[in-house]
PDB file of N, CA, C and O in Angstrom:
ATOM      1  N   UNK A 108      42.042  47.576  79.752  1.00  0.00           N
ATOM      2  CA  UNK A 108      40.670  48.035  79.635  1.00  0.00           C
ATOM      3  C   UNK A 108      40.651  49.385  78.935  1.00  0.00           C
ATOM      4  O   UNK A 108      41.394  50.292  79.291  1.00  0.00           O
ATOM      5  N   UNK A 109      39.797  49.510  77.949  1.00  0.00           N
ATOM      6  CA  UNK A 109      39.597  50.776  77.258  1.00  0.00           C
ATOM      7  C   UNK A 109      38.395  51.447  77.904  1.00  0.00           C
ATOM      8  O   UNK A 109      37.282  50.925  77.859  1.00  0.00           O
ATOM      9  N   UNK A 110      38.630  52.592  78.520  1.00  0.00           N
ATOM     10  CA  UNK A 110      37.552  53.316  79.190  1.00  0.00           C
ATOM     11  C   UNK A 110      36.741  54.099  78.170  1.00  0.00           C
ATOM     12  O   UNK A 110      37.314  54.731  77.276  1.00  0.00           O
ATOM     13  N   UNK A 111      35.425  54.069  78.269  1.00  0.00           N
ATOM     14  CA  UNK A 111      34.561  54.703  77.268  1.00  0.00           C
ATOM     15  C   UNK A 111      34.848  56.190  77.032  1.00  0.00           C
ATOM     16  O   UNK A 111      34.650  56.679  75.927  1.00  0.00           O
ATOM     17  N   UNK A 112      35.326  56.895  78.031  1.00  0.00           N
ATOM     18  CA  UNK A 112      35.585  58.332  77.870  1.00  0.00           C
ATOM     19  C   UNK A 112      37.072  58.637  77.716  1.00  0.00           C
ATOM     20  O   UNK A 112      37.455  59.800  77.703  1.00  0.00           O
ATOM     21  N   UNK A 113      37.900  57.607  77.593  1.00  0.00           N
ATOM     22  CA  UNK A 113      39.344  57.805  77.493  1.00  0.00           C
ATOM     23  C   UNK A 113      39.805  58.087  76.073  1.00  0.00           C
ATOM     24  O   UNK A 113      39.046  57.976  75.103  1.00  0.00           O
ATOM     25  N   UNK A 114      41.071  58.432  75.947  1.00  0.00           N
ATOM     26  CA  UNK A 114      41.650  58.782  74.649  1.00  0.00           C
ATOM     27  C   UNK A 114      41.627  57.600  73.689  1.00  0.00           C
ATOM     28  O   UNK A 114      41.385  57.760  72.489  1.00  0.00           O
ATOM     29  N   UNK A 115      41.865  56.385  74.188  1.00  0.00           N
ATOM     30  CA  UNK A 115      41.890  55.228  73.297  1.00  0.00           C
ATOM     31  C   UNK A 115      40.514  54.970  72.693  1.00  0.00           C
ATOM     32  O   UNK A 115      40.399  54.677  71.506  1.00  0.00           O
ATOM     33  N   UNK A 116      39.460  55.087  73.490  1.00  0.00           N
ATOM     34  CA  UNK A 116      38.100  54.933  72.951  1.00  0.00           C
ATOM     35  C   UNK A 116      37.796  56.049  71.958  1.00  0.00           C
ATOM     36  O   UNK A 116      37.167  55.816  70.930  1.00  0.00           O
ATOM     37  N   UNK A 117      38.284  57.240  72.238  1.00  0.00           N
ATOM     38  CA  UNK A 117      38.051  58.383  71.356  1.00  0.00           C
ATOM     39  C   UNK A 117      38.629  58.150  69.971  1.00  0.00           C
ATOM     40  O   UNK A 117      38.042  58.557  68.973  1.00  0.00           O
ATOM     41  N   UNK A 118      39.769  57.457  69.892  1.00  0.00           N
ATOM     42  CA  UNK A 118      40.382  57.214  68.578  1.00  0.00           C
ATOM     43  C   UNK A 118      39.951  55.882  67.968  1.00  0.00           C
ATOM     44  O   UNK A 118      40.464  55.481  66.937  1.00  0.00           O
ATOM     45  N   UNK A 119      39.002  55.198  68.609  1.00  0.00           N
ATOM     46  CA  UNK A 119      38.416  54.017  67.995  1.00  0.00           C
ATOM     47  C   UNK A 119      38.915  52.675  68.472  1.00  0.00           C
ATOM     48  O   UNK A 119      38.515  51.646  67.942  1.00  0.00           O
ATOM     49  N   UNK A 120      39.785  52.650  69.480  1.00  0.00           N
ATOM     50  CA  UNK A 120      40.273  51.379  70.009  1.00  0.00           C
ATOM     51  C   UNK A 120      39.224  50.816  70.955  1.00  0.00           C
ATOM     52  O   UNK A 120      38.623  51.539  71.736  1.00  0.00           O
ATOM     53  N   UNK A 121      39.003  49.501  70.860  1.00  0.00           N
ATOM     54  CA  UNK A 121      38.001  48.826  71.677  1.00  0.00           C
ATOM     55  C   UNK A 121      38.653  47.748  72.531  1.00  0.00           C
ATOM     56  O   UNK A 121      39.736  47.253  72.201  1.00  0.00           O
ATOM     57  N   UNK A 122      37.967  47.381  73.615  1.00  0.00           N
ATOM     58  CA  UNK A 122      38.429  46.255  74.419  1.00  0.00           C
ATOM     59  C   UNK A 122      38.533  45.026  73.529  1.00  0.00           C
ATOM     60  O   UNK A 122      37.657  44.769  72.699  1.00  0.00           O
ATOM     61  N   UNK A 123      39.623  44.296  73.660  1.00  0.00           N
ATOM     62  CA  UNK A 123      39.841  43.094  72.861  1.00  0.00           C
ATOM     63  C   UNK A 123      40.704  43.325  71.631  1.00  0.00           C
ATOM     64  O   UNK A 123      41.178  42.363  71.033  1.00  0.00           O
ATOM     65  N   UNK A 124      40.881  44.586  71.218  1.00  0.00           N
ATOM     66  CA  UNK A 124      41.775  44.869  70.098  1.00  0.00           C
ATOM     67  C   UNK A 124      43.201  44.499  70.486  1.00  0.00           C
ATOM     68  O   UNK A 124      43.606  44.683  71.634  1.00  0.00           O
ATOM     69  N   UNK A 125      43.951  43.981  69.531  1.00  0.00           N
ATOM     70  CA  UNK A 125      45.354  43.626  69.766  1.00  0.00           C
ATOM     71  C   UNK A 125      46.200  44.531  68.884  1.00  0.00           C
ATOM     72  O   UNK A 125      46.167  44.442  67.657  1.00  0.00           O
ATOM     73  N   UNK A 126      46.950  45.427  69.517  1.00  0.00           N
ATOM     74  CA  UNK A 126      47.801  46.367  68.798  1.00  0.00           C
ATOM     75  C   UNK A 126      49.056  45.645  68.315  1.00  0.00           C
ATOM     76  O   UNK A 126      49.787  45.050  69.104  1.00  0.00           O
ATOM     77  N   UNK A 127      49.288  45.680  67.003  1.00  0.00           N
ATOM     78  CA  UNK A 127      50.435  44.997  66.402  1.00  0.00           C
ATOM     79  C   UNK A 127      51.574  45.949  66.058  1.00  0.00           C
ATOM     80  O   UNK A 127      52.742  45.629  66.261  1.00  0.00           O
ATOM     81  N   UNK A 128      51.225  47.129  65.500  1.00  0.00           N
ATOM     82  CA  UNK A 128      52.241  48.091  65.064  1.00  0.00           C
ATOM     83  C   UNK A 128      51.709  49.513  65.220  1.00  0.00           C
ATOM     84  O   UNK A 128      50.528  49.765  65.036  1.00  0.00           O
ATOM     85  N   UNK A 129      52.624  50.410  65.521  1.00  0.00           N
ATOM     86  CA  UNK A 129      52.352  51.842  65.488  1.00  0.00           C
ATOM     87  C   UNK A 129      53.350  52.436  64.506  1.00  0.00           C
ATOM     88  O   UNK A 129      54.560  52.312  64.698  1.00  0.00           O
ATOM     89  N   UNK A 130      52.842  53.064  63.432  1.00  0.00           N
ATOM     90  CA  UNK A 130      53.712  53.610  62.376  1.00  0.00           C
ATOM     91  C   UNK A 130      54.743  52.584  61.918  1.00  0.00           C
ATOM     92  O   UNK A 130      55.921  52.871  61.793  1.00  0.00           O
ATOM     93  N   UNK A 131      54.291  51.367  61.683  1.00  0.00           N
ATOM     94  CA  UNK A 131      55.127  50.254  61.209  1.00  0.00           C
ATOM     95  C   UNK A 131      56.187  49.815  62.207  1.00  0.00           C
ATOM     96  O   UNK A 131      57.078  49.043  61.871  1.00  0.00           O
ATOM     97  N   UNK A 132      56.116  50.286  63.442  1.00  0.00           N
ATOM     98  CA  UNK A 132      57.025  49.865  64.513  1.00  0.00           C
ATOM     99  C   UNK A 132      56.334  48.724  65.260  1.00  0.00           C
ATOM    100  O   UNK A 132      55.259  48.924  65.841  1.00  0.00           O
ATOM    101  N   UNK A 133      56.891  47.502  65.236  1.00  0.00           N
ATOM    102  CA  UNK A 133      56.215  46.361  65.853  1.00  0.00           C
ATOM    103  C   UNK A 133      56.071  46.502  67.367  1.00  0.00           C
ATOM    104  O   UNK A 133      56.996  46.958  68.043  1.00  0.00           O
ATOM    105  N   UNK A 134      54.911  46.127  67.855  1.00  0.00           N
ATOM    106  CA  UNK A 134      54.631  46.146  69.295  1.00  0.00           C
ATOM    107  C   UNK A 134      54.574  44.689  69.744  1.00  0.00           C
ATOM    108  O   UNK A 134      53.530  44.049  69.693  1.00  0.00           O
ATOM    109  N   UNK A 135      55.710  44.156  70.141  1.00  0.00           N
ATOM    110  CA  UNK A 135      55.744  42.764  70.556  1.00  0.00           C
ATOM    111  C   UNK A 135      56.257  42.580  71.984  1.00  0.00           C
ATOM    112  O   UNK A 135      56.507  41.466  72.423  1.00  0.00           O
ATOM    113  N   UNK A 136      56.373  43.688  72.702  1.00  0.00           N
ATOM    114  CA  UNK A 136      56.740  43.629  74.112  1.00  0.00           C
ATOM    115  C   UNK A 136      56.337  44.956  74.760  1.00  0.00           C
ATOM    116  O   UNK A 136      56.178  45.965  74.063  1.00  0.00           O
ATOM    117  N   UNK A 137      56.176  44.972  76.071  1.00  0.00           N
ATOM    118  CA  UNK A 137      55.850  46.236  76.747  1.00  0.00           C
ATOM    119  C   UNK A 137      56.915  47.310  76.513  1.00  0.00           C
ATOM    120  O   UNK A 137      56.587  48.487  76.345  1.00  0.00           O
ATOM    121  N   UNK A 138      58.175  46.896  76.448  1.00  0.00           N
ATOM    122  CA  UNK A 138      59.251  47.855  76.228  1.00  0.00           C
ATOM    123  C   UNK A 138      59.122  48.525  74.865  1.00  0.00           C
ATOM    124  O   UNK A 138      59.298  49.738  74.724  1.00  0.00           O
ATOM    125  N   UNK A 139      58.806  47.735  73.840  1.00  0.00           N
ATOM    126  CA  UNK A 139      58.653  48.306  72.500  1.00  0.00           C
ATOM    127  C   UNK A 139      57.427  49.208  72.426  1.00  0.00           C
ATOM    128  O   UNK A 139      57.425  50.188  71.687  1.00  0.00           O
ATOM    129  N   UNK A 140      56.393  48.884  73.185  1.00  0.00           N
ATOM    130  CA  UNK A 140      55.214  49.752  73.221  1.00  0.00           C
ATOM    131  C   UNK A 140      55.594  51.123  73.774  1.00  0.00           C
ATOM    132  O   UNK A 140      55.227  52.153  73.198  1.00  0.00           O
ATOM    133  N   UNK A 141      56.349  51.147  74.838  1.00  0.00           N
ATOM    134  CA  UNK A 141      56.788  52.404  75.439  1.00  0.00           C
ATOM    135  C   UNK A 141      57.686  53.171  74.471  1.00  0.00           C
ATOM    136  O   UNK A 141      57.535  54.375  74.286  1.00  0.00           O
ATOM    137  N   UNK A 142      58.611  52.467  73.814  1.00  0.00           N
ATOM    138  CA  UNK A 142      59.495  53.111  72.841  1.00  0.00           C
ATOM    139  C   UNK A 142      58.701  53.711  71.685  1.00  0.00           C
ATOM    140  O   UNK A 142      58.991  54.810  71.227  1.00  0.00           O
ATOM    141  N   UNK A 143      57.699  52.982  71.211  1.00  0.00           N
ATOM    142  CA  UNK A 143      56.933  53.476  70.070  1.00  0.00           C
ATOM    143  C   UNK A 143      56.124  54.702  70.447  1.00  0.00           C
ATOM    144  O   UNK A 143      56.009  55.643  69.659  1.00  0.00           O
ATOM    145  N   UNK A 144      55.557  54.737  71.651  1.00  0.00           N
ATOM    146  CA  UNK A 144      54.825  55.922  72.085  1.00  0.00           C
ATOM    147  C   UNK A 144      55.766  57.114  72.200  1.00  0.00           C
ATOM    148  O   UNK A 144      55.411  58.230  71.822  1.00  0.00           O
ATOM    149  N   UNK A 145      56.978  56.893  72.690  1.00  0.00           N
ATOM    150  CA  UNK A 145      57.950  57.983  72.790  1.00  0.00           C
ATOM    151  C   UNK A 145      58.349  58.485  71.408  1.00  0.00           C
ATOM    152  O   UNK A 145      58.572  59.683  71.208  1.00  0.00           O
ATOM    153  N   UNK A 146      58.415  57.575  70.421  1.00  0.00           N
ATOM    154  CA  UNK A 146      58.816  57.949  69.059  1.00  0.00           C
ATOM    155  C   UNK A 146      57.727  58.752  68.344  1.00  0.00           C
ATOM    156  O   UNK A 146      57.991  59.346  67.302  1.00  0.00           O
ATOM    157  N   UNK A 147      56.524  58.798  68.870  1.00  0.00           N
ATOM    158  CA  UNK A 147      55.427  59.536  68.236  1.00  0.00           C
ATOM    159  C   UNK A 147      55.547  61.047  68.409  1.00  0.00           C
ATOM    160  O   UNK A 147      54.908  61.796  67.678  1.00  0.00           O
ATOM    161  N   UNK A 148      56.378  61.458  69.342  1.00  0.00           N
ATOM    162  CA  UNK A 148      56.527  62.891  69.594  1.00  0.00           C
ATOM    163  C   UNK A 148      56.952  63.606  68.307  1.00  0.00           C
ATOM    164  O   UNK A 148      57.907  63.225  67.641  1.00  0.00           O
ATOM    165  N   UNK A 149      56.187  64.618  67.940  1.00  0.00           N
ATOM    166  CA  UNK A 149      56.502  65.402  66.762  1.00  0.00           C
ATOM    167  C   UNK A 149      55.956  64.835  65.462  1.00  0.00           C
ATOM    168  O   UNK A 149      56.087  65.463  64.418  1.00  0.00           O
ATOM    169  N   UNK A 150      55.341  63.673  65.506  1.00  0.00           N
ATOM    170  CA  UNK A 150      54.788  63.068  64.299  1.00  0.00           C
ATOM    171  C   UNK A 150      53.473  63.753  63.919  1.00  0.00           C
ATOM    172  O   UNK A 150      52.701  64.153  64.785  1.00  0.00           O
ATOM    173  N   UNK A 151      53.232  63.880  62.644  1.00  0.00           N
ATOM    174  CA  UNK A 151      51.980  64.484  62.188  1.00  0.00           C
ATOM    175  C   UNK A 151      50.995  63.434  61.689  1.00  0.00           C
ATOM    176  O   UNK A 151      49.839  63.745  61.406  1.00  0.00           O
ATOM    177  N   UNK A 152      51.437  62.196  61.602  1.00  0.00           N
ATOM    178  CA  UNK A 152      50.570  61.111  61.126  1.00  0.00           C
ATOM    179  C   UNK A 152      50.850  59.868  61.960  1.00  0.00           C
ATOM    180  O   UNK A 152      52.004  59.534  62.234  1.00  0.00           O
ATOM    181  N   UNK A 153      49.779  59.194  62.347  1.00  0.00           N
ATOM    182  CA  UNK A 153      49.903  57.960  63.123  1.00  0.00           C
ATOM    183  C   UNK A 153      49.085  56.876  62.438  1.00  0.00           C
ATOM    184  O   UNK A 153      47.937  57.098  62.052  1.00  0.00           O
ATOM    185  N   UNK A 154      49.696  55.698  62.304  1.00  0.00           N
ATOM    186  CA  UNK A 154      49.006  54.539  61.746  1.00  0.00           C
ATOM    187  C   UNK A 154      49.046  53.429  62.788  1.00  0.00           C
ATOM    188  O   UNK A 154      50.116  53.068  63.286  1.00  0.00           O
ATOM    189  N   UNK A 155      47.873  52.894  63.131  1.00  0.00           N
ATOM    190  CA  UNK A 155      47.775  51.780  64.060  1.00  0.00           C
ATOM    191  C   UNK A 155      47.344  50.546  63.289  1.00  0.00           C
ATOM    192  O   UNK A 155      46.324  50.565  62.589  1.00  0.00           O
ATOM    193  N   UNK A 156      48.113  49.480  63.397  1.00  0.00           N
ATOM    194  CA  UNK A 156      47.743  48.187  62.826  1.00  0.00           C
ATOM    195  C   UNK A 156      47.377  47.277  63.981  1.00  0.00           C
ATOM    196  O   UNK A 156      48.135  47.163  64.954  1.00  0.00           O
ATOM    197  N   UNK A 157      46.202  46.648  63.884  1.00  0.00           N
ATOM    198  CA  UNK A 157      45.743  45.815  64.984  1.00  0.00           C
ATOM    199  C   UNK A 157      44.898  44.665  64.489  1.00  0.00           C
ATOM    200  O   UNK A 157      44.545  44.609  63.303  1.00  0.00           O
ATOM    201  N   UNK A 158      44.609  43.767  65.403  1.00  0.00           N
ATOM    202  CA  UNK A 158      43.645  42.708  65.150  1.00  0.00           C
ATOM    203  C   UNK A 158      42.381  43.056  65.915  1.00  0.00           C
ATOM    204  O   UNK A 158      42.425  43.364  67.099  1.00  0.00           O
ATOM    205  N   UNK A 159      41.252  43.021  65.215  1.00  0.00           N
ATOM    206  CA  UNK A 159      39.952  43.243  65.842  1.00  0.00           C
ATOM    207  C   UNK A 159      39.081  42.053  65.472  1.00  0.00           C
ATOM    208  O   UNK A 159      38.863  41.784  64.298  1.00  0.00           O
ATOM    209  N   UNK A 160      38.639  41.350  66.499  1.00  0.00           N
ATOM    210  CA  UNK A 160      37.843  40.139  66.284  1.00  0.00           C
ATOM    211  C   UNK A 160      38.563  39.155  65.360  1.00  0.00           C
ATOM    212  O   UNK A 160      37.966  38.518  64.503  1.00  0.00           O
ATOM    213  N   UNK A 161      39.890  39.088  65.506  1.00  0.00           N
ATOM    214  CA  UNK A 161      40.699  38.161  64.724  1.00  0.00           C
ATOM    215  C   UNK A 161      41.015  38.612  63.307  1.00  0.00           C
ATOM    216  O   UNK A 161      41.702  37.920  62.583  1.00  0.00           O
ATOM    217  N   UNK A 162      40.518  39.778  62.921  1.00  0.00           N
ATOM    218  CA  UNK A 162      40.731  40.293  61.570  1.00  0.00           C
ATOM    219  C   UNK A 162      41.669  41.499  61.608  1.00  0.00           C
ATOM    220  O   UNK A 162      41.551  42.357  62.491  1.00  0.00           O
ATOM    221  N   UNK A 163      42.594  41.606  60.643  1.00  0.00           N
ATOM    222  CA  UNK A 163      43.490  42.769  60.614  1.00  0.00           C
ATOM    223  C   UNK A 163      42.714  44.054  60.308  1.00  0.00           C
ATOM    224  O   UNK A 163      41.802  44.068  59.482  1.00  0.00           O
ATOM    225  N   UNK A 164      43.077  45.109  61.014  1.00  0.00           N
ATOM    226  CA  UNK A 164      42.487  46.436  60.815  1.00  0.00           C
ATOM    227  C   UNK A 164      43.592  47.474  60.907  1.00  0.00           C
ATOM    228  O   UNK A 164      44.575  47.281  61.625  1.00  0.00           O
ATOM    229  N   UNK A 165      43.416  48.569  60.199  1.00  0.00           N
ATOM    230  CA  UNK A 165      44.358  49.688  60.288  1.00  0.00           C
ATOM    231  C   UNK A 165      43.574  50.970  60.491  1.00  0.00           C
ATOM    232  O   UNK A 165      42.491  51.148  59.924  1.00  0.00           O
ATOM    233  N   UNK A 166      44.122  51.844  61.299  1.00  0.00           N
ATOM    234  CA  UNK A 166      43.558  53.160  61.538  1.00  0.00           C
ATOM    235  C   UNK A 166      44.637  54.184  61.246  1.00  0.00           C
ATOM    236  O   UNK A 166      45.777  54.032  61.693  1.00  0.00           O
ATOM    237  N   UNK A 167      44.293  55.221  60.514  1.00  0.00           N
ATOM    238  CA  UNK A 167      45.231  56.290  60.182  1.00  0.00           C
ATOM    239  C   UNK A 167      44.704  57.609  60.749  1.00  0.00           C
ATOM    240  O   UNK A 167      43.513  57.900  60.628  1.00  0.00           O
ATOM    241  N   UNK A 168      45.612  58.375  61.348  1.00  0.00           N
ATOM    242  CA  UNK A 168      45.241  59.629  61.983  1.00  0.00           C
ATOM    243  C   UNK A 168      46.209  60.726  61.545  1.00  0.00           C
ATOM    244  O   UNK A 168      47.418  60.495  61.485  1.00  0.00           O
ATOM    245  N   UNK A 169      45.673  61.895  61.267  1.00  0.00           N
ATOM    246  CA  UNK A 169      46.478  63.087  61.032  1.00  0.00           C
ATOM    247  C   UNK A 169      46.397  63.929  62.284  1.00  0.00           C
ATOM    248  O   UNK A 169      45.298  64.223  62.767  1.00  0.00           O
ATOM    249  N   UNK A 170      47.545  64.332  62.805  1.00  0.00           N
ATOM    250  CA  UNK A 170      47.618  65.124  64.031  1.00  0.00           C
ATOM    251  C   UNK A 170      47.724  66.590  63.632  1.00  0.00           C
ATOM    252  O   UNK A 170      48.584  66.972  62.842  1.00  0.00           O
ATOM    253  N   UNK A 171      46.858  67.398  64.191  1.00  0.00           N
ATOM    254  CA  UNK A 171      46.862  68.833  63.880  1.00  0.00           C
ATOM    255  C   UNK A 171      47.167  69.643  65.101  1.00  0.00           C
ATOM    256  O   UNK A 171      46.891  69.337  66.181  1.00  0.00           O
TER     257      UNK A 171
END
């Protein structure tokens, strides 16, 4: 569940979105999801690839 006031909603993720990759790192298991979040430390750019309503979408973020 994406909470309306949470960080995921703030960056544009909605309920029903299917996260496929973070910075081209495939998210195909819970373990890989945890690894990919850990790998984000120190990154200045994040790219999320997902399916929204069955259609591919990408979101790009610059971290300041």
